[in-house]
Coordinates of C-alpha atoms in Angstrom, one line a residue:
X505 CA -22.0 -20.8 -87.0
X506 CA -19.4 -22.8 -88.0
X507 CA -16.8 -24.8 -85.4
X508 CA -13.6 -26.9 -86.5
X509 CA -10.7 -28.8 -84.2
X510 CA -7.5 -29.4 -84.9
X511 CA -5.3 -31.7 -84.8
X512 CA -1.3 -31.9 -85.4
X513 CA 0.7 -34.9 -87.0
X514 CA 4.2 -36.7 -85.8
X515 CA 6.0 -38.9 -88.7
X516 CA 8.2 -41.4 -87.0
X517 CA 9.5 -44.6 -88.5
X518 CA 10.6 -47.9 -86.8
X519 CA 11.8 -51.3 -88.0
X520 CA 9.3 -53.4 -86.7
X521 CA 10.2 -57.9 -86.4
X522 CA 7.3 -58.9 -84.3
X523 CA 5.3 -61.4 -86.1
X524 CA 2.2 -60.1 -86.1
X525 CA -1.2 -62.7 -85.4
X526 CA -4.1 -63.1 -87.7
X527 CA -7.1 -64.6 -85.7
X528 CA -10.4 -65.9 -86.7
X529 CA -13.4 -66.3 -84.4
X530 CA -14.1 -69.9 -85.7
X531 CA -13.2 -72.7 -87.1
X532 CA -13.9 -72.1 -90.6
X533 CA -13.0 -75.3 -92.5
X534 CA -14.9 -75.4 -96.2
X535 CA -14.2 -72.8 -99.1
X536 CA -16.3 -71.2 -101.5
X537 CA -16.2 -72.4 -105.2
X538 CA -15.5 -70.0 -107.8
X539 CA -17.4 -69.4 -111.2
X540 CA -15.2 -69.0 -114.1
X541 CA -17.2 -66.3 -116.5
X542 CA -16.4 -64.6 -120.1
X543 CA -18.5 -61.8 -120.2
X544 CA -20.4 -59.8 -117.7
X545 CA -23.2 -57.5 -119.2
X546 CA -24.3 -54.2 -117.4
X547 CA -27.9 -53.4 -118.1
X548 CA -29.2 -50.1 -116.6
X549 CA -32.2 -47.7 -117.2
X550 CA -32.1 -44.3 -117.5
X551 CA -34.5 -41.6 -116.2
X552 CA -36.4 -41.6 -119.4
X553 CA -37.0 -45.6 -119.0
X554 CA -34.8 -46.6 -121.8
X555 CA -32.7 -49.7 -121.0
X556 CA -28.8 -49.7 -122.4
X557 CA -26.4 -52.5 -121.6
X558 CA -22.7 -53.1 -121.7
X559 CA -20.5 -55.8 -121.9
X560 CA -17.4 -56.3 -119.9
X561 CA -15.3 -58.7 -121.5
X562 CA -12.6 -60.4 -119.3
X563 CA -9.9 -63.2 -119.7
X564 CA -11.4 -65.0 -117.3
X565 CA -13.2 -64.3 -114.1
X566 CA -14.5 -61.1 -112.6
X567 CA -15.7 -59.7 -109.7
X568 CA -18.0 -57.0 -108.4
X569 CA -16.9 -54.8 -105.9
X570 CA -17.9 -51.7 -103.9
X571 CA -16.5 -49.7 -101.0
X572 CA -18.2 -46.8 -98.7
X573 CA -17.3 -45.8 -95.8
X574 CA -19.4 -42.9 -95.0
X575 CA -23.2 -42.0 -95.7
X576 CA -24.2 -46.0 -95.3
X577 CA -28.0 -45.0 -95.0
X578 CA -27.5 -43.4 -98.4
X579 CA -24.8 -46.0 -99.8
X580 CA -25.8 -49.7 -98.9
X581 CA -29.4 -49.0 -100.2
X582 CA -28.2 -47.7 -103.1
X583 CA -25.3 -50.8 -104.0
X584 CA -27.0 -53.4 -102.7
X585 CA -29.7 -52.9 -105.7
X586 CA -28.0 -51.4 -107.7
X587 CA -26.8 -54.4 -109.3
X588 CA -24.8 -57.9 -109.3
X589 CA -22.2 -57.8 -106.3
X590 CA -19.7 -60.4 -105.6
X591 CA -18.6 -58.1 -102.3
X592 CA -19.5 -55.2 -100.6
X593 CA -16.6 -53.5 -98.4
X594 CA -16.1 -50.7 -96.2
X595 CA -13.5 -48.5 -95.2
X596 CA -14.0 -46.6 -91.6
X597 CA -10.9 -46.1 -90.3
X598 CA -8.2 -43.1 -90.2
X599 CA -5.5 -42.2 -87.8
X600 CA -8.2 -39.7 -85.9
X601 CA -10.5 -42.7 -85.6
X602 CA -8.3 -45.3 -84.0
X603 CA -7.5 -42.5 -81.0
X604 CA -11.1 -41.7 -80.3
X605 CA -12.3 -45.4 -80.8
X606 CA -9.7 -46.0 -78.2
X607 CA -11.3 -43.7 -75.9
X608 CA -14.7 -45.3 -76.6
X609 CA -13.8 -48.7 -75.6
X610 CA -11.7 -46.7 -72.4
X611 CA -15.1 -46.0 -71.3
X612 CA -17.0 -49.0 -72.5
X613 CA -14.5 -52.3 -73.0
X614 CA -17.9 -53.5 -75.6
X615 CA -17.0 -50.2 -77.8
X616 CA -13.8 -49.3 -79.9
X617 CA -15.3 -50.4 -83.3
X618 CA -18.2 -48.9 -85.8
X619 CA -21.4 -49.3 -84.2
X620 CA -23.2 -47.7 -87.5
X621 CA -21.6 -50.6 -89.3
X622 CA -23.2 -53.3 -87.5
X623 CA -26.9 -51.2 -86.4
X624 CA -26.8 -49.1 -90.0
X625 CA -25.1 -50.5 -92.4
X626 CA -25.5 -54.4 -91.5
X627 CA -29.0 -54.9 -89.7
X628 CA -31.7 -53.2 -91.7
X629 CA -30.0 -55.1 -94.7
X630 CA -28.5 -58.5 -93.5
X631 CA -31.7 -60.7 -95.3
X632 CA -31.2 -59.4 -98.6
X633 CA -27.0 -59.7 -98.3
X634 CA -27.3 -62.7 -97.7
X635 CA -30.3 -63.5 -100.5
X636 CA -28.1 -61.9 -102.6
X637 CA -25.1 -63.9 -102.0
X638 CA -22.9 -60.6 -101.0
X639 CA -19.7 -61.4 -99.0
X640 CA -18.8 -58.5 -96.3
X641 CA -15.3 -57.0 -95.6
X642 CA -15.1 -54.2 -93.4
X643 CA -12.2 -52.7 -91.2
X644 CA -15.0 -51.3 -89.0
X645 CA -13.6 -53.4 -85.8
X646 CA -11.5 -50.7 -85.0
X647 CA -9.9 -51.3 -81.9
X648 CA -12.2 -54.0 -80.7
X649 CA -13.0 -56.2 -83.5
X650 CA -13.9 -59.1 -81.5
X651 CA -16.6 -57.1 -80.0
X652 CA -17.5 -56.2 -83.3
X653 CA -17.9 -59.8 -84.5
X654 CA -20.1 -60.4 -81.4
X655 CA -22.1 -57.5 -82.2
X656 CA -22.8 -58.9 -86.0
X657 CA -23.5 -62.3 -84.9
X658 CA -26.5 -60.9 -82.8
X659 CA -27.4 -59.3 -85.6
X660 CA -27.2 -62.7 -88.2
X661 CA -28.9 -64.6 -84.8
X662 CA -31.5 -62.2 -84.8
X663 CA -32.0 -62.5 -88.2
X664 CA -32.6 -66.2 -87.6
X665 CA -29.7 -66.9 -90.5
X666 CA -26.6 -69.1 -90.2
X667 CA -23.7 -66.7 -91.6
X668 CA -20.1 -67.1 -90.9
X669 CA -18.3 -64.0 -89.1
X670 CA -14.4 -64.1 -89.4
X671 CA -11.9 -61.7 -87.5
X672 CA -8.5 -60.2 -88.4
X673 CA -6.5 -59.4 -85.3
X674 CA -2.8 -58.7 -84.7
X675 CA -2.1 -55.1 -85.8
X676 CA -2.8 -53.9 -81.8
X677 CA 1.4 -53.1 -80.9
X678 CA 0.1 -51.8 -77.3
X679 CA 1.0 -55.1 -75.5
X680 CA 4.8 -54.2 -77.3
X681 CA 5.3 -50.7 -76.6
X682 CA 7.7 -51.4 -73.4
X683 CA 10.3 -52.7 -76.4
X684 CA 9.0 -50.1 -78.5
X685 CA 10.2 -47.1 -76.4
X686 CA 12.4 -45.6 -79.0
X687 CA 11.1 -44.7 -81.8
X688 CA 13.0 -42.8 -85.2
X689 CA 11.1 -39.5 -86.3
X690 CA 10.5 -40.0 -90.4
X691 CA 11.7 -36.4 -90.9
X692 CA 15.0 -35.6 -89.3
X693 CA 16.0 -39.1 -88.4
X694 CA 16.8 -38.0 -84.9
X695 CA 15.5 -41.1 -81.7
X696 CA 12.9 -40.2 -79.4
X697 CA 10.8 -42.1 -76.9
X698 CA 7.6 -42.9 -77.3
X699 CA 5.2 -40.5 -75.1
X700 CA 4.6 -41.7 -71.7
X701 CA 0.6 -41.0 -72.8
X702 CA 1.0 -43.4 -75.2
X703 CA -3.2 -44.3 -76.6
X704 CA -3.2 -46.7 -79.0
X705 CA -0.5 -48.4 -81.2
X706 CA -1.8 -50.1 -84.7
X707 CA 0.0 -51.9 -87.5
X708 CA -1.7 -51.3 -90.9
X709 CA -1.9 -55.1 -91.8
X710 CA -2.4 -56.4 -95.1
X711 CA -5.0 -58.6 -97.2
X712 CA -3.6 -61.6 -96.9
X713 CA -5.4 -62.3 -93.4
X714 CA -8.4 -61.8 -95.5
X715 CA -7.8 -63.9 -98.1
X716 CA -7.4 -66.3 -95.3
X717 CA -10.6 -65.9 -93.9
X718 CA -12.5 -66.0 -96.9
X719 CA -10.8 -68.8 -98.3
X720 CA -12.0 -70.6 -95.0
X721 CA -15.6 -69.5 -96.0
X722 CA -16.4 -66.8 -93.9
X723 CA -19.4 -64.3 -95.1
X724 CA -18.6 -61.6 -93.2
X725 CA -14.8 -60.2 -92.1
X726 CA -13.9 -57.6 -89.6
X727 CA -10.6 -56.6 -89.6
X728 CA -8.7 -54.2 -86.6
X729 CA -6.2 -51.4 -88.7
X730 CA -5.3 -52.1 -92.1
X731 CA -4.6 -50.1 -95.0
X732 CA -7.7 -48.6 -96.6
X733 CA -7.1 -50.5 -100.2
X734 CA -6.9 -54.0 -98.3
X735 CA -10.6 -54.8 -97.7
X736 CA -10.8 -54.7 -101.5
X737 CA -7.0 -56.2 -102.3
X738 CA -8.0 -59.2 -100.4
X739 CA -11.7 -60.6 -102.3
X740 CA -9.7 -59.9 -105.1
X741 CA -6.6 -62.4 -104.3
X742 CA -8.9 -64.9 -103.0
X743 CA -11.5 -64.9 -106.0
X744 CA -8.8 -65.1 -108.7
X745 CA -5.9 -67.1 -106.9
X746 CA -3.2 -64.5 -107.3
X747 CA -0.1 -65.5 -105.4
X748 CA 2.0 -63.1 -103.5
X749 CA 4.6 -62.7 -105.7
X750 CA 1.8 -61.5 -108.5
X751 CA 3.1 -58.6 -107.8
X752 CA 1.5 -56.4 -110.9
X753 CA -1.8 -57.8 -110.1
X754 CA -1.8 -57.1 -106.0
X755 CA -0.7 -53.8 -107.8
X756 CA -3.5 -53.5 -109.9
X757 CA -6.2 -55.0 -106.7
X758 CA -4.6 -52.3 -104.8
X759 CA -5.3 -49.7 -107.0
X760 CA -8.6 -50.7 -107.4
X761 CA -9.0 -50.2 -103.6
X762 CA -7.7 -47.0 -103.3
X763 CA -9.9 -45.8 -106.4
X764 CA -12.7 -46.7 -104.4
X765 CA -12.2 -46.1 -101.1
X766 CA -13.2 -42.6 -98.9
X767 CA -16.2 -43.0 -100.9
X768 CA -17.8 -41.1 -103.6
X769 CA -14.9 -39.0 -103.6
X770 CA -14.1 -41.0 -107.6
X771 CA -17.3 -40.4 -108.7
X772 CA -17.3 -37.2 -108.4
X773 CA -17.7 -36.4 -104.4
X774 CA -14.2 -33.7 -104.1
X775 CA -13.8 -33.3 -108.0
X776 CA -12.4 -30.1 -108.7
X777 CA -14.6 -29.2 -111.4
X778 CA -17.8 -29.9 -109.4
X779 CA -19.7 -27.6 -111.1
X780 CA -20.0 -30.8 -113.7
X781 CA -21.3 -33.2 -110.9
X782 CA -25.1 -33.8 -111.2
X783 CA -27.0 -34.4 -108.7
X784 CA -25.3 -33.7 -105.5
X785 CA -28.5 -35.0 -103.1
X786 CA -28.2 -38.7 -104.8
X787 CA -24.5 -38.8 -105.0
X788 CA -23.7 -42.6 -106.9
X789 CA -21.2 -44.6 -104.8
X790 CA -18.2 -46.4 -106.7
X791 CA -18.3 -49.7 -108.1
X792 CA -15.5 -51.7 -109.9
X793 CA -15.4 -54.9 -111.8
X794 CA -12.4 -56.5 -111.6
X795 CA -10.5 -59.0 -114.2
X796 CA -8.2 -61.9 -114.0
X797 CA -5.9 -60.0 -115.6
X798 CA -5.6 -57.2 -113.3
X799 CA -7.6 -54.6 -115.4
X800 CA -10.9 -53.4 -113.7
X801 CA -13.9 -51.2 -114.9
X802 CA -15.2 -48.8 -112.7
X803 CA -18.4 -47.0 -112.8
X804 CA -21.4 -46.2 -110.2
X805 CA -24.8 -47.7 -109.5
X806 CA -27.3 -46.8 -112.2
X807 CA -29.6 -43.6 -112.5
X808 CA -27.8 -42.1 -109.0
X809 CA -26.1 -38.6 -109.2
X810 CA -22.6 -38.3 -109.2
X811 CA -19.7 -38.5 -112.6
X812 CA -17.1 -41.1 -113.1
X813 CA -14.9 -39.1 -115.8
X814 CA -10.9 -39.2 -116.4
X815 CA -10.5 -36.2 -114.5
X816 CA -12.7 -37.4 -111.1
X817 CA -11.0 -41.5 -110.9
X818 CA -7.6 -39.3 -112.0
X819 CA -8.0 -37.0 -108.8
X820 CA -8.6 -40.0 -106.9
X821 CA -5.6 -41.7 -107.8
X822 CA -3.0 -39.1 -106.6
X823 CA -4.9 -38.6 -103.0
X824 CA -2.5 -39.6 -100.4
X825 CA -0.3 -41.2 -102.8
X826 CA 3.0 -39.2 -102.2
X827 CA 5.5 -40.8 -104.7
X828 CA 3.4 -42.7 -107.4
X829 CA 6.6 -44.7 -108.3
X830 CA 6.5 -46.2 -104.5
X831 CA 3.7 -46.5 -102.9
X832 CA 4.3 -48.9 -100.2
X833 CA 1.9 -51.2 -98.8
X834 CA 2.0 -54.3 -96.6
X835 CA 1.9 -56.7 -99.6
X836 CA 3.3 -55.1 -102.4
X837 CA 5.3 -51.5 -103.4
X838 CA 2.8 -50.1 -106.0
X839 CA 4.3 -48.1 -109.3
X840 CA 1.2 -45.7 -110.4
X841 CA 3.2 -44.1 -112.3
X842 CA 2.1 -45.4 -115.8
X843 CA -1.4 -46.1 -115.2
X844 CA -3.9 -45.3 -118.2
X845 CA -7.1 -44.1 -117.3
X846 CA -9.7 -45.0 -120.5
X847 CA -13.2 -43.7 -120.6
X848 CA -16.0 -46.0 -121.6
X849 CA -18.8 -44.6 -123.9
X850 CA -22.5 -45.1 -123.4
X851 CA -22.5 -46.0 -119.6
X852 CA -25.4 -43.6 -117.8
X853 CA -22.8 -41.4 -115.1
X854 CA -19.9 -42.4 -116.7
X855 CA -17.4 -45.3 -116.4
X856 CA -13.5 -45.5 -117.1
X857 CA -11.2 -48.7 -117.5
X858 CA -7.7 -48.5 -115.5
X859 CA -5.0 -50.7 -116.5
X860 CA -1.2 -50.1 -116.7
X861 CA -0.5 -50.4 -112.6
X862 CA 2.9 -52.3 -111.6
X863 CA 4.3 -54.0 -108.7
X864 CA 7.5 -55.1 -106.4
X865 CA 8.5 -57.0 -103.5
X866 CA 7.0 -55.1 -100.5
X867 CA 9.2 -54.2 -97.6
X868 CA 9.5 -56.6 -94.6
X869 CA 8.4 -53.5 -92.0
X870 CA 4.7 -52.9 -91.3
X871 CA 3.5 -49.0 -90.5
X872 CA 2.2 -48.1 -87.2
X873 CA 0.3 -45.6 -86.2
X874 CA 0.2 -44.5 -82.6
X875 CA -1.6 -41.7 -81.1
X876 CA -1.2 -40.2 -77.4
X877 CA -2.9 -37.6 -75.1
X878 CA -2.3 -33.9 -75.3
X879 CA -5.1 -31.9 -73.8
X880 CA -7.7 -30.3 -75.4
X881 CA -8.5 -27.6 -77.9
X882 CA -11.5 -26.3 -80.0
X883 CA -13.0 -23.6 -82.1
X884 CA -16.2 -22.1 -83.0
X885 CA -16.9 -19.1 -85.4
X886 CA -19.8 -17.5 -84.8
X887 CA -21.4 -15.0 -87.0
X888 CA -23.1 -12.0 -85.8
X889 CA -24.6 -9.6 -88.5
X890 CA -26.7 -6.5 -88.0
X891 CA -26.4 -2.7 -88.3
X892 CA -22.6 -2.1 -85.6
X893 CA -21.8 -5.8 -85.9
X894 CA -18.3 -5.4 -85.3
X895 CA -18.8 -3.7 -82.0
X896 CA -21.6 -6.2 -81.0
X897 CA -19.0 -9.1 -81.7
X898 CA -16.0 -7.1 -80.0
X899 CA -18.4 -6.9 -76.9
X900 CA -19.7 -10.6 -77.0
X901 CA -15.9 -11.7 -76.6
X902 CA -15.2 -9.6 -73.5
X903 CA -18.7 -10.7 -72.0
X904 CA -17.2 -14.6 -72.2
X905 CA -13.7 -13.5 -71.1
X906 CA -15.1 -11.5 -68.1
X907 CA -17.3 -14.6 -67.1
X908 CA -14.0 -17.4 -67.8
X909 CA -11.5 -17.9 -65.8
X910 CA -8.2 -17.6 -66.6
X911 CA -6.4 -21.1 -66.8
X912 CA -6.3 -22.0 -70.7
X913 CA -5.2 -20.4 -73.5
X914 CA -7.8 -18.9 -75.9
X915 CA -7.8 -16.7 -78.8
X916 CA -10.6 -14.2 -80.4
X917 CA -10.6 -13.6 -84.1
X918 CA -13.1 -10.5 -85.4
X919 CA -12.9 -10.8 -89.0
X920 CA -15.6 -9.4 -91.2
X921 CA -16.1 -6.4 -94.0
X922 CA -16.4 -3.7 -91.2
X923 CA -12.8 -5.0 -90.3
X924 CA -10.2 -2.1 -91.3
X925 CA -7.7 -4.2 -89.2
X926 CA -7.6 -7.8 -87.6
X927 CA -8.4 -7.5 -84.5
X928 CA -6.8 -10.6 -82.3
X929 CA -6.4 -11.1 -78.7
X930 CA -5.5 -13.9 -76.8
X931 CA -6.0 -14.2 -73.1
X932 CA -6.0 -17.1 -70.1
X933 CA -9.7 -19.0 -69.5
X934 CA -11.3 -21.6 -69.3
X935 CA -14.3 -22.2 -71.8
X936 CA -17.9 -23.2 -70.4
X937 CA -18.7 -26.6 -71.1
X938 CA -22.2 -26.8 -73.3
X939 CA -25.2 -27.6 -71.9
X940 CA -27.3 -30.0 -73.8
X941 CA -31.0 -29.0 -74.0
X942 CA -33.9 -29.9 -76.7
X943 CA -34.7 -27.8 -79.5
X944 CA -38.2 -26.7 -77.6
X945 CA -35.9 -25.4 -74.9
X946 CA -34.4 -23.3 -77.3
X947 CA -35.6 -19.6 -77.6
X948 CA -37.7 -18.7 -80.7
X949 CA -36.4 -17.0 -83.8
X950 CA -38.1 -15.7 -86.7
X951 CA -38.1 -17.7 -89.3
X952 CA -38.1 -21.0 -87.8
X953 CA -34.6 -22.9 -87.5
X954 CA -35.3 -26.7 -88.2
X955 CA -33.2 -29.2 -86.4
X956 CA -32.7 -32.5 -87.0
X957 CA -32.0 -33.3 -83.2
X958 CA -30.5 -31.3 -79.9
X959 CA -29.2 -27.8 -80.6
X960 CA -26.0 -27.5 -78.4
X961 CA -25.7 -24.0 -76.6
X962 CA -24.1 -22.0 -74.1
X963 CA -26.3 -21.2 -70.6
X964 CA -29.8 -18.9 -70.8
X965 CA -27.7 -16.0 -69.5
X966 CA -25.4 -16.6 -72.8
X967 CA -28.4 -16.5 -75.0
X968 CA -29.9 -13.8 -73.4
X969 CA -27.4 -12.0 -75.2
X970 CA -29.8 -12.0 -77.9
X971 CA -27.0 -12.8 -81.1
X972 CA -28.2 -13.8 -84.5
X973 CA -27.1 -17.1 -83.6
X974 CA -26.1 -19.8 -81.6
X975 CA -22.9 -20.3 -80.1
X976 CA -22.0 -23.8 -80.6
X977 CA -18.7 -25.2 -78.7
X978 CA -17.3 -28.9 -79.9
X979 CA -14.8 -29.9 -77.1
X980 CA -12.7 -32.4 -78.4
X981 CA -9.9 -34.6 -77.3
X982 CA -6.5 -33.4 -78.9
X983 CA -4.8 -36.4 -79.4
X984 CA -1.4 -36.1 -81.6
X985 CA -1.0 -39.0 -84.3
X986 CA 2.6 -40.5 -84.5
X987 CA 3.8 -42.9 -87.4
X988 CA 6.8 -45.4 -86.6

């Protein structure tokens, strides 16, 4: 059984002038001092117990930095002891996200941010972040990330600790979109209004909001929309002092991000050659240590699965890129173009160090991102095997079209080896909604299915079909992503 929604994309641009607030939840008024160190050695033991180290040399001061943004169970765990951190940081957010976070805090105004980032990643693990002297940034507030900070600072009260929470607000255009009505489309340069359904509206702010905030001594940072490489961008500008005309090194800090954010994905998580990836269950989340200088080491956690190589950190650095001689962000327009990508012998998994990343003025627009209503849509597959399985599946579709009615568009798709010719019909209906029922409710089969929770299906009378399987529907808002 396999089900899958779609969504379609808009590309709009717009000149945007509003000065855009950066807010912080208190009064932060001291700053953390920095440490000015020559050498940082990496010791790690492998499976047979043998310890190795390796020594990072830097001009002057580094910093330790991770991001995840999925599989926290898995990933905080794993970086957290995995070695000497400076910060941990998390990326959450697409343009998917932001509409259906919108529509959480519709229904709830407490919602609209990452509640696994405060419950998951943050509260089983807040007393050894903060034993460990790790500094949080996270653009896991979402649309709410005041509601976020209040969530975290039950956490820390909990916790019975005193930790500093700091919020990055401003990138919500909603309260603007009366003077943003018109809007230019990004492909044909033609004007259009902004849709009437209008959702949510979200500059992709920088990291010098974070700088601020952590120059001011905060522990923790939540930001709303950013762009992804900013939660790293900005520990990096406040540890080292870079100005915002550095603009190779906000070049290089940005690169760094974006090599490690959408997590495992440089250490091997979408690498093309995975048949070379080890260890799939205990997949190594990426780490970097960052110079002075701009240059930056990145490897993985020690004895976890996964491969930092040339070819997986190379991937990585062409995804979502577009033109690698401009890729613009908030603070700087980024020239990959000329990056070298070294490997470093004798680190267990692999490590590579990335220099050669350049830098311009940035533009004085910011992105936005809006997203509006459009209805709904979904698909499921569902595999039916047996002796006349075409004709079983042919019939299955008429039963459900007989018992629909005919109000929204739908489509069946018989595809299969006893398939001569596709066989595609689209009629009028409406699909039944899933009932929700526990796995006990659920009608035996031989061998055992295990379940790691509910098992969504379709009424008794649809199972009394007797398929292979279960139907399994996702309904889905279809909300349509616009970029001005």
């Amino acid at each position: 059984m396999h089900t899958q929604t779609h969504t379609h994309t808009h590309s709009l641009t717009h000149s945007l002038t509003h000065s855009l607030t950066h807010s912080l939840t208190h009064s932060l008024t001291h700053s953390l001092t920095q440490t000015d160190r020559q050498t940082h050695t990496l010791k790690y033991t492998d499976r047979h117990k043998h310890t190795h180290t390796h020594t990072l040399k830097h001009t002057d001061t580094y910093l330790m930095c991770v991001c995840v943004c999925v599989c926290v169970v898995v990933s905080v765990p794993q970086l957290i002891y995995g070695g000497k951190l400076d910060f941990l940081v998390f990326d959450y957010l697409s343009e998917i996200t932001m509409s259906l976070l919108t529509a959480a805090k519709t229904k709830m105004p407490n919602m609209g941010y990452a509640p696994d980032f405060v419950h998951v990643a943050l509260a089983p693990f807040i007393n050894d972040i903060h034993r460990k002297g790790i500094r949080v940034v996270s653009n896991a507030g979402g649309v709410n990330p005041l509601a976020c900070a209040e969530a975290i600072q039950e956490v820390i009260r909990k916790a019975g600790l005193d930790l500093k929470v700091a919020v990055v607000t401003g990138d919500d255009l909603m309260p603007h979109r009366n003077s943003l009505s018109e809007v230019k489309m990004a492909d044909d340069g033609s004007r259009q209004r902004l849709p009437k359904t209008l959702h949510s509206m979200n500059a992709y702010l920088g990291a010098l909001p974070i700088r601020r905030c952590l120059d001011l001594g905060a522990d923790i940072v939540v930001t709303g929309r950013c762009v992804d490489s900013a939660v790293t961008l900005g520990p990096l500008i406040h540890t080292f002092g870079w100005e915002r005309t550095d603009y190779d090194l906000l070049a290089a800090g940005s690169l760094a991000g974006h090599l490690i954010e959408c997590g495992a994905q440089s250490t091997g998580g979408i690498f093309t050659d995975w048949h070379k990836v080890p260890d799939w269950d205990n997949m190594g989340f990426p780490v970097v240590a960052c110079s002075s200088d701009g240059s930056f080491l990145l490897s993985k956690p020690p004895q976890t699965g996964g491969l930092v190589s040339f070819g997986t950190v190379a991937e990585q650095l062409v995804y979502e890129i577009g033109d690698p001689q401009r890729y613009l962000l908030p603070d700087v327009i980024c020239d990959f173009s000329r990056v070298v990508i070294q490997e470093v012998p004798g680190v267990e998994g692999g490590a590579v160090r990335v220099t050669g990343a350049k830098g311009f003025a940035p533009s004085h627009d910011y992105k936005v991102c809006a997203t509006y209503m459009d209805g709904f849509r979904a698909t499921a597959v569902c595999p039916v095997g047996g002796p006349r399985a075409a004709e079983k599946a042919r019939r299955t579709a008429d039963s459900i079209i007989k018992r629909s009615s005919p109000d929204m568009p739908l489509a069946f798709f018989l595809l299969g080896p006893q398939c001569d010719k596709l066989w595609v019909k689209v009629y009028k209906c409406v699909w039944r909604f899933c009932s929700i029922s526990p796995p006990t409710a659920c009608p035996a089969l031989s061998p055992k299915i295990h379940t790691s929770g509910s098992v969504y299906h379709f009424s008794q009378s649809d199972i009394a079909l007797n398929l292979v399987c279960y139907f399994i529907i996702i309904i889905l808002i279809h909300s349509l992503t616009l970029f001005i």
